[in-house]
Short mmCIF file of C-alpha atoms in Angstrom, two decimals:
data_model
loop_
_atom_site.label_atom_id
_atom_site.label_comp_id
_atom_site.label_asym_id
_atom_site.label_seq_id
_atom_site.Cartn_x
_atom_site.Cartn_y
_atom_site.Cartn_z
CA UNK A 1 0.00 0.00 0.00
CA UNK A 2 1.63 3.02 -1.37
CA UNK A 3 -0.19 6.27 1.23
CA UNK A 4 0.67 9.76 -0.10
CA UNK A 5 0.15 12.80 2.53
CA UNK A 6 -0.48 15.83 0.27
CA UNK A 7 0.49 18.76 2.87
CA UNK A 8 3.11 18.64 5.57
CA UNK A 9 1.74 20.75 8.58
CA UNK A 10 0.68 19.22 11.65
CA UNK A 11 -1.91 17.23 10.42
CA UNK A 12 -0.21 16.07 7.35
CA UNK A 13 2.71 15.12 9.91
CA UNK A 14 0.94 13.09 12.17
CA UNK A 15 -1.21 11.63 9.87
CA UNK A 16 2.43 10.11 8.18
CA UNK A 17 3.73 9.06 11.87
CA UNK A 18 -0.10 7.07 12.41
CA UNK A 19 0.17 5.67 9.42
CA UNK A 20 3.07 4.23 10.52
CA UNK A 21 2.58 2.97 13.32
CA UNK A 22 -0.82 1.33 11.93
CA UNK A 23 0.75 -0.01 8.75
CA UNK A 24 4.35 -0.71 9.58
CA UNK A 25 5.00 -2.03 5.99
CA UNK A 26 3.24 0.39 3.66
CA UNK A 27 5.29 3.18 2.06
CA UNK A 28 4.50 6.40 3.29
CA UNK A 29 5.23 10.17 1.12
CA UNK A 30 4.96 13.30 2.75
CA UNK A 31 4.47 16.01 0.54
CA UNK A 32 5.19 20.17 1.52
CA UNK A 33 4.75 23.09 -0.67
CA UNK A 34 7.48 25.53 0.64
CA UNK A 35 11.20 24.54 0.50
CA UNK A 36 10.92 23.74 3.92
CA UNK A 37 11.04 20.97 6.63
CA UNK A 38 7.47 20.41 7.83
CA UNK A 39 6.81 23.48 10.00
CA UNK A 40 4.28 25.12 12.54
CA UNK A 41 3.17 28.44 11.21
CA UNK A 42 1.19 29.18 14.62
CA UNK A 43 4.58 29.51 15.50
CA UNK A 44 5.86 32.04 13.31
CA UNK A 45 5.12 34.59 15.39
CA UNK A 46 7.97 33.56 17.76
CA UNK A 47 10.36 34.12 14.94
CA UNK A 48 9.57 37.66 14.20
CA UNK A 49 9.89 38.36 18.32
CA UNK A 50 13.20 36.66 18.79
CA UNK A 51 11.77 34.05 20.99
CA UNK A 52 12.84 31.19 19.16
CA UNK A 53 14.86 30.86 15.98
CA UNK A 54 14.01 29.17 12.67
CA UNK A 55 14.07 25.52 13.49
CA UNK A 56 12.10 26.23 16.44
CA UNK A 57 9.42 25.79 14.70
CA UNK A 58 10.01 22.46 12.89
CA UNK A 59 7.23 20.19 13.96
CA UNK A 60 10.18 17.55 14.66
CA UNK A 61 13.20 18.52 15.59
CA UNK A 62 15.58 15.44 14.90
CA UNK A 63 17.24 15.57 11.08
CA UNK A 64 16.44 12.05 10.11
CA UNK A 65 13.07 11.87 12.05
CA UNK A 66 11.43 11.19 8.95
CA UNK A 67 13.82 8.68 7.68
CA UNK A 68 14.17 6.55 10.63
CA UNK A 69 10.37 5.66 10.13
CA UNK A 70 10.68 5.06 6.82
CA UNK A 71 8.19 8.53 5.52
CA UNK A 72 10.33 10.11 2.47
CA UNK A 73 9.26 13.27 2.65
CA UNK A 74 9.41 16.24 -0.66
CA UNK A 75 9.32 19.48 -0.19
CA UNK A 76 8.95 22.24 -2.58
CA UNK A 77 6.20 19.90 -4.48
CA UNK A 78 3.10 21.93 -5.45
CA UNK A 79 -0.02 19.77 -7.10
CA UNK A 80 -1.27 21.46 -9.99
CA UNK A 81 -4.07 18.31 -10.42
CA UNK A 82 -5.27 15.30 -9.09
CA UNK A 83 -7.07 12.38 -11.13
CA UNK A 84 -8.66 9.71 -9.17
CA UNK A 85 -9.21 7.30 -12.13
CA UNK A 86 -5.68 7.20 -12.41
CA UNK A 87 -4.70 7.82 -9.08
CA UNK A 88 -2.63 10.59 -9.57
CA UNK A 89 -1.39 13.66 -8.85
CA UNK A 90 0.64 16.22 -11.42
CA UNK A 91 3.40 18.58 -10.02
CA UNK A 92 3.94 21.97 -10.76
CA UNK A 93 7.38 21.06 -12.05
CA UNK A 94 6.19 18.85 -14.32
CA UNK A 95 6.48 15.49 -11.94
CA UNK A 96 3.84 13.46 -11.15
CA UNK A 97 3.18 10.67 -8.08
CA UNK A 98 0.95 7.63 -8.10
CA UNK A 99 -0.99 6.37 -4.44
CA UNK A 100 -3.22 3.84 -3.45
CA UNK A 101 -4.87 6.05 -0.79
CA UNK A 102 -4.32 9.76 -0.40
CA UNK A 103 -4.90 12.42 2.49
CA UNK A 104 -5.58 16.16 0.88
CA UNK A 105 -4.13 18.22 3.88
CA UNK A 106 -2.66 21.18 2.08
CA UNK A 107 -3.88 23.86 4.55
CA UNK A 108 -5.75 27.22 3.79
CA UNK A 109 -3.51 30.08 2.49
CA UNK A 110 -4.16 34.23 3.05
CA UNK A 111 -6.68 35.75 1.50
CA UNK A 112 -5.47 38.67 -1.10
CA UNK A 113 -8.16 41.72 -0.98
CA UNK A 114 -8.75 42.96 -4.44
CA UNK A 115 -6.78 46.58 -3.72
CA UNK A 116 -4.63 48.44 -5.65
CA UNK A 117 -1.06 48.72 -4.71
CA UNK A 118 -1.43 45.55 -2.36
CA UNK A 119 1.74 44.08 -4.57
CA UNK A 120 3.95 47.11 -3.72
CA UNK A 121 7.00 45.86 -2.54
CA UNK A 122 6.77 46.71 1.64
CA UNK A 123 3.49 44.80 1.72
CA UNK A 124 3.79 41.29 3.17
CA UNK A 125 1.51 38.57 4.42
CA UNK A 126 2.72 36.59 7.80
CA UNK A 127 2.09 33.42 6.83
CA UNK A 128 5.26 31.29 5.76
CA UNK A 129 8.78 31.33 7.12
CA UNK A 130 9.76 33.37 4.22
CA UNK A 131 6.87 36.06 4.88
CA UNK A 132 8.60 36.49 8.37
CA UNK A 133 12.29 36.94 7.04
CA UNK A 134 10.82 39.68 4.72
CA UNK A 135 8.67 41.11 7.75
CA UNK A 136 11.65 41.24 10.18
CA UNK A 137 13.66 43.21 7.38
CA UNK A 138 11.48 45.62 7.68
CA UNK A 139 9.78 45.88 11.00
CA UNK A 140 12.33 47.20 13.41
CA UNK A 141 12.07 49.43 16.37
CA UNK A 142 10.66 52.93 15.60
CA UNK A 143 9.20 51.87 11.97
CA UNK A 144 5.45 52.60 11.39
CA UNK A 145 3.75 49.62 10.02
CA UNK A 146 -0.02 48.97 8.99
CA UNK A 147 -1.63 45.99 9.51
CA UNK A 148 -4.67 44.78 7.64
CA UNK A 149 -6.94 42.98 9.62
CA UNK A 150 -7.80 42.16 13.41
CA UNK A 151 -9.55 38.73 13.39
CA UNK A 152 -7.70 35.70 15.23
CA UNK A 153 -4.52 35.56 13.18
CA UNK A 154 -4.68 39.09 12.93
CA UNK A 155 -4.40 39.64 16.95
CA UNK A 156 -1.28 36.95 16.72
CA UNK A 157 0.78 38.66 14.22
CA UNK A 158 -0.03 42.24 16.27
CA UNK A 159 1.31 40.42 19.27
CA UNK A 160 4.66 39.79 17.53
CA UNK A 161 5.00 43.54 16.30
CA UNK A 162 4.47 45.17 18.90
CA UNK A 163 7.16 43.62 20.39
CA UNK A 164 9.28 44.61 17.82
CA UNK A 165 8.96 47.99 19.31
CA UNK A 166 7.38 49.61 16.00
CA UNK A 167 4.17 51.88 15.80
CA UNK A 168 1.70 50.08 15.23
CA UNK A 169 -2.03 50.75 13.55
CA UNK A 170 -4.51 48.66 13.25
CA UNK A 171 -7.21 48.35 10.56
CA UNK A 172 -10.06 46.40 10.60
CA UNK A 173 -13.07 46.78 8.62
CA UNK A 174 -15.09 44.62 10.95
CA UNK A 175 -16.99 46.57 14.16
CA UNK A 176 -14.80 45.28 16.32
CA UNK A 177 -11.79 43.37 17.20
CA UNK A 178 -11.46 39.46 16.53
CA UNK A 179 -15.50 39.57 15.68
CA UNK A 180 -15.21 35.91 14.39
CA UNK A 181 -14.69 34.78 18.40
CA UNK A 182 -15.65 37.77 20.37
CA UNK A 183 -19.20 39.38 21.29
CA UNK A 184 -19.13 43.51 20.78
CA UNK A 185 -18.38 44.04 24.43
CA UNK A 186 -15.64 41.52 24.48
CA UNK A 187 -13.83 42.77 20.87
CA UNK A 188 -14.41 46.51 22.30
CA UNK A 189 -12.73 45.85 25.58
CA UNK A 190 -9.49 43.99 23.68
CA UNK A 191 -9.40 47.29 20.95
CA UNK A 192 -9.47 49.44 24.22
CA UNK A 193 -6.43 47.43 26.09
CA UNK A 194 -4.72 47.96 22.83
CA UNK A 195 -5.13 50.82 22.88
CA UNK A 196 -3.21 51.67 26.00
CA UNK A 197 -0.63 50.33 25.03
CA UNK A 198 0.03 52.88 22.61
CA UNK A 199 -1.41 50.70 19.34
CA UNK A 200 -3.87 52.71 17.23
CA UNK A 201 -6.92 50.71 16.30
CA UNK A 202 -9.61 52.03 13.16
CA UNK A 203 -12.09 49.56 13.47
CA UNK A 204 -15.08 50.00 10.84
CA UNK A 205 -12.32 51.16 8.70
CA UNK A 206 -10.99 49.78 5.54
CA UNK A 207 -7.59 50.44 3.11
CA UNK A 208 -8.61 51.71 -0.09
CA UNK A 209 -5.71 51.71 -1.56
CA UNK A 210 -1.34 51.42 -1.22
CA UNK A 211 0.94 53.86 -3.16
CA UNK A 212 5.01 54.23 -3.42
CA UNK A 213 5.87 57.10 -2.04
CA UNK A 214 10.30 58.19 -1.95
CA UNK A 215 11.66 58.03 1.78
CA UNK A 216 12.97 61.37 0.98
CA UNK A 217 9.52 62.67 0.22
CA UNK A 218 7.49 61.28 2.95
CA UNK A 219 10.43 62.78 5.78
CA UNK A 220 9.38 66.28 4.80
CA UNK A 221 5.97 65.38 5.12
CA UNK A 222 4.89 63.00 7.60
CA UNK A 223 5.49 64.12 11.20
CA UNK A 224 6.55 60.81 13.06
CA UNK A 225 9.32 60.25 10.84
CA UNK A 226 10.46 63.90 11.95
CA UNK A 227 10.31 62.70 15.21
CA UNK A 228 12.08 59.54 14.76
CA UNK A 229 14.12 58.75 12.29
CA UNK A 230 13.50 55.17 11.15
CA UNK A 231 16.54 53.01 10.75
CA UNK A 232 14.98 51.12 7.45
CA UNK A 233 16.55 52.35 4.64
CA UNK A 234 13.99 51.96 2.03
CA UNK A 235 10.87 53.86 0.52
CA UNK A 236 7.54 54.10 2.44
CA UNK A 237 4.39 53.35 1.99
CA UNK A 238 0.95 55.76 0.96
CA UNK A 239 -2.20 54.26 2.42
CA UNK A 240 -5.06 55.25 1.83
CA UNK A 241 -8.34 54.55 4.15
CA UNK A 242 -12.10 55.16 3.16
CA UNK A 243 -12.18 57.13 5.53
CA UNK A 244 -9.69 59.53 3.28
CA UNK A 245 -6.78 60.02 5.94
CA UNK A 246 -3.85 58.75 4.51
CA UNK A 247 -0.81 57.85 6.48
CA UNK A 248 2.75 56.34 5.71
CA UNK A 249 4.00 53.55 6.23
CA UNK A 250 7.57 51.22 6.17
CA UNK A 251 5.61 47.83 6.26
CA UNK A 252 1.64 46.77 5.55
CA UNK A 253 1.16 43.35 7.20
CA UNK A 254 -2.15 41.63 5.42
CA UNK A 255 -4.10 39.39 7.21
CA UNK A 256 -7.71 39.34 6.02
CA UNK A 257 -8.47 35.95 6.46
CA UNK A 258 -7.41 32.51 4.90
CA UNK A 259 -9.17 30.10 2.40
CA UNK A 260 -8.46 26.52 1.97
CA UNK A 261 -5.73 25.53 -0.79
CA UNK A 262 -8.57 23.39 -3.14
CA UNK A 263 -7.63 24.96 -6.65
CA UNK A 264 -5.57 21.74 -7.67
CA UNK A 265 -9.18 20.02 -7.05
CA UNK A 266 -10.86 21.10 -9.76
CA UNK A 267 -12.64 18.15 -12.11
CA UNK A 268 -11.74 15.52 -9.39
CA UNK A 269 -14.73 15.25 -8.28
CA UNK A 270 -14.29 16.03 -4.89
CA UNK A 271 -17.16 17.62 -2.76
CA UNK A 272 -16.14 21.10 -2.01
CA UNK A 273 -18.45 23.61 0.05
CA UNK A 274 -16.22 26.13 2.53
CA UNK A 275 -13.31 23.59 2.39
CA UNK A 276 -13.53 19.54 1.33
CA UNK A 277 -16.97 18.05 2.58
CA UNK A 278 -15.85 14.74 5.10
CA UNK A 279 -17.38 12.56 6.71
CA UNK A 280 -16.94 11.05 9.85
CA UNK A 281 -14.26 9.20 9.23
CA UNK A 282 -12.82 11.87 7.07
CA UNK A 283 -13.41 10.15 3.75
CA UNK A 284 -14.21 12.87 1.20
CA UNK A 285 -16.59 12.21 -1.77
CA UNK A 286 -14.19 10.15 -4.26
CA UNK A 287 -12.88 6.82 -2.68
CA UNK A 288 -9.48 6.44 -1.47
CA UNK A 289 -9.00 10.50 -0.81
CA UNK A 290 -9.49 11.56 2.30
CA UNK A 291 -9.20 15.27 3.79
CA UNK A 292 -7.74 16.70 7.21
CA UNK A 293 -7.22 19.56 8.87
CA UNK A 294 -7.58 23.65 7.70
CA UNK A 295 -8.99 22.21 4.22
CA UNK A 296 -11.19 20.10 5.52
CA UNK A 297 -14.60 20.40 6.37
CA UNK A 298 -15.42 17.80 8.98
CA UNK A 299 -18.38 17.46 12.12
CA UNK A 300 -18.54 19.92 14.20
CA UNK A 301 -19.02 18.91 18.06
CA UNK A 302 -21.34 21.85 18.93
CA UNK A 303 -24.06 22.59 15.60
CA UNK A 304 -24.20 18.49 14.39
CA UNK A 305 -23.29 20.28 11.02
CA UNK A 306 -19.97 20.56 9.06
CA UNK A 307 -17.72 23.59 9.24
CA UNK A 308 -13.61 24.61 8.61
CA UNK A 309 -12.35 24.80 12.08
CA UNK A 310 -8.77 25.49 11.35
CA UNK A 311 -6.58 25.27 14.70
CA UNK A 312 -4.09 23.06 15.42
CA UNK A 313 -5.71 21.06 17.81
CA UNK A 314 -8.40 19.83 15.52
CA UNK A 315 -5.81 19.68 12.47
CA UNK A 316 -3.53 16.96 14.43
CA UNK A 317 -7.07 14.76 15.06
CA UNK A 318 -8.12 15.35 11.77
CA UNK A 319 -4.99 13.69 10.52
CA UNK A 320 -4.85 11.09 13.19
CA UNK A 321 -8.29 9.72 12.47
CA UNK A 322 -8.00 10.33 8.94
CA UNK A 323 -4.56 8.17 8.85
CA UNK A 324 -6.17 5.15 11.05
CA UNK A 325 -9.18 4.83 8.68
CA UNK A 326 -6.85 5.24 5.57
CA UNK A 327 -5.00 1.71 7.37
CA UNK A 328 -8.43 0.17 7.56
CA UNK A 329 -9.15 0.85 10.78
CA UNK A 330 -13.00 2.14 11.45
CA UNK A 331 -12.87 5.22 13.83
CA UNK A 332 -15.05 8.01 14.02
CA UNK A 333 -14.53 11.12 14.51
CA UNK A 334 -16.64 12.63 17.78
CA UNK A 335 -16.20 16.47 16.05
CA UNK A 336 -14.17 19.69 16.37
CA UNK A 337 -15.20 22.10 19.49
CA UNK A 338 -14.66 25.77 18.14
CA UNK A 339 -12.16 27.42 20.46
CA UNK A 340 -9.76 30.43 20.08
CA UNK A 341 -7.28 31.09 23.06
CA UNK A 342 -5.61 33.99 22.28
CA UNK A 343 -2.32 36.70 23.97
CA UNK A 344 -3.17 39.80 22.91
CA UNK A 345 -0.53 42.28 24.07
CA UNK A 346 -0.37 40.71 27.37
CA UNK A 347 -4.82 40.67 27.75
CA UNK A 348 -5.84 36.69 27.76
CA UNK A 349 -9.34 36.27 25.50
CA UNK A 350 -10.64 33.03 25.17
CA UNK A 351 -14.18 31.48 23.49
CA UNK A 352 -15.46 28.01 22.92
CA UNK A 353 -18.51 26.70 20.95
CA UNK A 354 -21.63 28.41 20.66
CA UNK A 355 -19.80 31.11 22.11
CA UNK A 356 -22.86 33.91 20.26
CA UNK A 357 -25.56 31.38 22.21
CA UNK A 358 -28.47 29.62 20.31
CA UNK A 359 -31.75 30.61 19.71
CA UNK A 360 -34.21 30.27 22.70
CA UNK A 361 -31.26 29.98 25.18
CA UNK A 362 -30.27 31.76 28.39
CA UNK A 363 -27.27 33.60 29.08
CA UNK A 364 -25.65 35.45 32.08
CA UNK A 365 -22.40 37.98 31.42
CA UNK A 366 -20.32 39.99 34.31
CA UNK A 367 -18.43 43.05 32.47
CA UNK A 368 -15.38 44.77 34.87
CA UNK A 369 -14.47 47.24 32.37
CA UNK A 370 -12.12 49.05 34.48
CA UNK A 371 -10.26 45.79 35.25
CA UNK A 372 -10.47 44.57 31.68
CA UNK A 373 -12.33 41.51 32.92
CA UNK A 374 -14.93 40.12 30.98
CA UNK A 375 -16.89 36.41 31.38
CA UNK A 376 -19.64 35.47 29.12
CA UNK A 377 -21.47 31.79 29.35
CA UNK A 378 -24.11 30.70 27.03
CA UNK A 379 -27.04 27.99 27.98
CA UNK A 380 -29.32 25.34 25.88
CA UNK A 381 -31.68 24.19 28.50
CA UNK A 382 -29.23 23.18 31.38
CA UNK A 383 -26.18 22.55 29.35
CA UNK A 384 -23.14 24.99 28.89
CA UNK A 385 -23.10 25.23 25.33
CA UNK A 386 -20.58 28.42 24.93
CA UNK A 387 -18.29 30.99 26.38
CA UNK A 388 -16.25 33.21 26.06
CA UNK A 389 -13.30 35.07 29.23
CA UNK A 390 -11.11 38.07 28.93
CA UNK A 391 -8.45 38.66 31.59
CA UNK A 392 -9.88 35.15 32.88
CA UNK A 393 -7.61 32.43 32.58
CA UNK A 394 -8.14 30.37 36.32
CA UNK A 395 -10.61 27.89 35.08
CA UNK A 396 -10.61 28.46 31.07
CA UNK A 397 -9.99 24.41 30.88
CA UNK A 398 -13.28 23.87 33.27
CA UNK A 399 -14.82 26.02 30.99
CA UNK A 400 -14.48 24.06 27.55
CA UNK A 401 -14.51 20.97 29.43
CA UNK A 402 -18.44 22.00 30.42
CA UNK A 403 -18.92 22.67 27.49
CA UNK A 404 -17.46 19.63 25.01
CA UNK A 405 -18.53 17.12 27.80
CA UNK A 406 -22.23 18.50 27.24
CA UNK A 407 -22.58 18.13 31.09
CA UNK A 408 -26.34 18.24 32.54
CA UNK A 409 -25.53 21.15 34.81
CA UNK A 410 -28.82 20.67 36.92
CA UNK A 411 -29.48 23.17 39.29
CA UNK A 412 -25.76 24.30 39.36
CA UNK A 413 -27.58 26.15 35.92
CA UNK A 414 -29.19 28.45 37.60
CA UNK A 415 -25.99 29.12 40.51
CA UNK A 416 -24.27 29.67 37.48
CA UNK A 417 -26.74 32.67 36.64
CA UNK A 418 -25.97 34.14 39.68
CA UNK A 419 -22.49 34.04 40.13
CA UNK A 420 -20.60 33.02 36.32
CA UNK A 421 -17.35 32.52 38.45
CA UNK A 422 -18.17 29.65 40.06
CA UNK A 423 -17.44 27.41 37.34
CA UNK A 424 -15.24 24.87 39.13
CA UNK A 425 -17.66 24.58 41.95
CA UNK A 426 -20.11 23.33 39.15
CA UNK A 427 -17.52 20.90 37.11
CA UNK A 428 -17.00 19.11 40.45
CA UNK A 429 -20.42 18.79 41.44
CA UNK A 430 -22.27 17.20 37.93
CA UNK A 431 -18.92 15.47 36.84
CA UNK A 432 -18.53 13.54 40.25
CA UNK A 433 -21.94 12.79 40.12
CA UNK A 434 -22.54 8.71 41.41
#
């Protein structure tokens, strides 16, 4: 049995190291993209704020990891097509790979807003390793940089600048800060943290459009460039906002949002909605390809339905399920819980499943604005079906454990409704329950 593992981020690396240990005599190729060792891009952010160099963020650290469990592993291998009457995939370099069974786990990859001057050298994504070489280039202390975008990744990469020592602004077109996992009170009390910390923050604001503008030029004119010289020698950035203040800039980080890598699909006949429709046992529509992780669109824990939940945490299950059922095994998958944990500037935010509640349900919410506290919980009947904590990290793992368990909470339901804080109290009462 000859398995192929199209994508070689954590899922795609521990599908490849379950497949092993399932099949110990099947040959096993793990395929990257980049001209890279298989790597964590959650943490890329590290690299650009010193905190750990390169190969910190291999996924495994050991040269011949690979090789010592027999996976061969390619790297800089893009699929252009895949044909599953043939069982086989074509190469952007003109090479092409035959499989018996195949995992599609080639990630998402950042979404490019249609504006003008968003090529412009100076404008960077922060997704890849080489993104963050470019971006650390450029981003050093006293620089003004823009970045696009305040969701989830957004708040990640803003982390790592701002400890770069640069001066930051913020744009977001959304209301709010992180609205894909935060409530308006919760987003509002993050943009206000930032805030104090000397980061500028346009929410309901969007960039209409990037222009070169000479170094020379933009000294004479822009005022904090007067007041600091920057030590980037290079040309700045125009940028232009609807709101028609333009400002300069050294460096314009993008990050509007990431959609699953799916182009080599087309005329496969795969199912593709948001990202590759799975099933439970992460078989897609076509037999013998199966999908995992940031592409995939598997069961969701919370809704019964199927949606992209691309973290880490559900991209390693993805591919260890996907890799056991791929060896013959038949394992279902129990479903992704949504969760974000997120360090934003030093605040702690965290939601998990229905975080926005359901309709019909009850909810209870304390708000300490002047302490940047904020705790949120969300009920269906008497069952803890979301939440969502700022400045709240105690008993964030009782929290989603409520929650995923599904946990009859009883009349703790209504103790809960008077005092939100009294979470553990509650998981040790219904989950010792005789």
């Amino acid at each position: 049995m000859h398995y192929v593992v199209l994508g070689a981020g954590p899922s795609g690396v521990v599908a490849a190291e379950t497949l092993r240990k399932t099949d110990p005599n099947g040959s096993i190729t793990l395929i990257g993209g980049e001209n890279e060792p298989p790597y964590s891009r959650m943490a890329i952010p590290y690299v650009l704020t010193g905190k750990v160099q390169e190969a910190g963020t291999y996924l495994r650290k050991a040269p011949d990891h690979f090789a010592a469990r027999g996976i061969e592993v390619r790297t800089n291998a893009r699929a252009t097509s895949l044909m599953p009457d043939n069982k086989r995939i074509d190469f952007a370099d003109g090479s092409h790979l035959k499989y018996d069974r195949l995992l599609v786990a080639t990630g998402a990859r950042p979404v490019r807003p249609p504006i003008p001057g968003l090529d412009l050298k100076g404008v960077h994504h922060c997704w890849t390793l080489e993104d963050a070489r470019n971006i650390i280039k450029l981003a050093e202390p006293g620089t003004h940089v823009v970045l696009m975008g305040a969701g989830f990744i957004g708040c990640i990469v803003l982390e790592a600048l701002a400890a770069r020592g640069v001066q930051l602004t913020v744009v977001e077109m959304g209301d709010r800060m992180v609205p894909r996992m935060m409530n308006p009170t919760a987003g509002t009390m993050i943009r206000r943290w930032c805030e104090a910390k000397g980061i500028r923050v346009l929410t309901g604001t969007r960039i209409k459009s990037l222009q070169n503008v000479a170094a020379e030029k933009s000294r004479g004119i822009f005022g904090f460039l007067k007041r600091k010289e920057p030590t980037v020698a290079s040309d700045t950035l125009d940028v232009e906002l609807d709101s028609g203040e333009m400002m300069a800039a050294h460096l314009v980080v993008v990050s509007a949002g990431v959609k699953p890598n799916v182009d080599f699909l087309e005329n496969s006949g795969i199912k593709i909605d948001r990202g590759i429709m799975v099933d439970r046992y992460m078989r897609t529509s076509v037999n013998d390809i199966y999908a995992a992780g940031d592409v995939a669109q598997g069961y969701d824990f919370s809704t019964k339905a199927h949606d992209v939940h691309a973290i880490q945490p559900t991209a390693s299950e993805h591919g260890r399920i996907a890799a056991m059922n791929m060896a013959g095994h038949n394992i279902q998958y129990n479903g992704s819980l949504q969760m974000n944990v997120l360090d934003t500037v030093g605040l702690i935010s965290s939601s998990f499943g229905l975080w926005a509640g359901v309709d019909g349900g009850d909810s209870i919410e304390v708000v300490d604005n002047d302490n940047y506290k904020y705790l949120s919980l969300q009920f269906e009947d008497d069952v803890l079906v979301g939440g969502t904590a700022i400045g709240l990290t105690q008993h964030v793992g009782v929290l989603r454990g409520l929650i995923q368990t599904g946990t009859k909470l009883g009349p703790w339901k209504a103790k809960l409704k008077a005092d939100p804080h009294r979470l553990m109290e509650a998981y040790i009462a219904r989950t010792h329950l005789t």
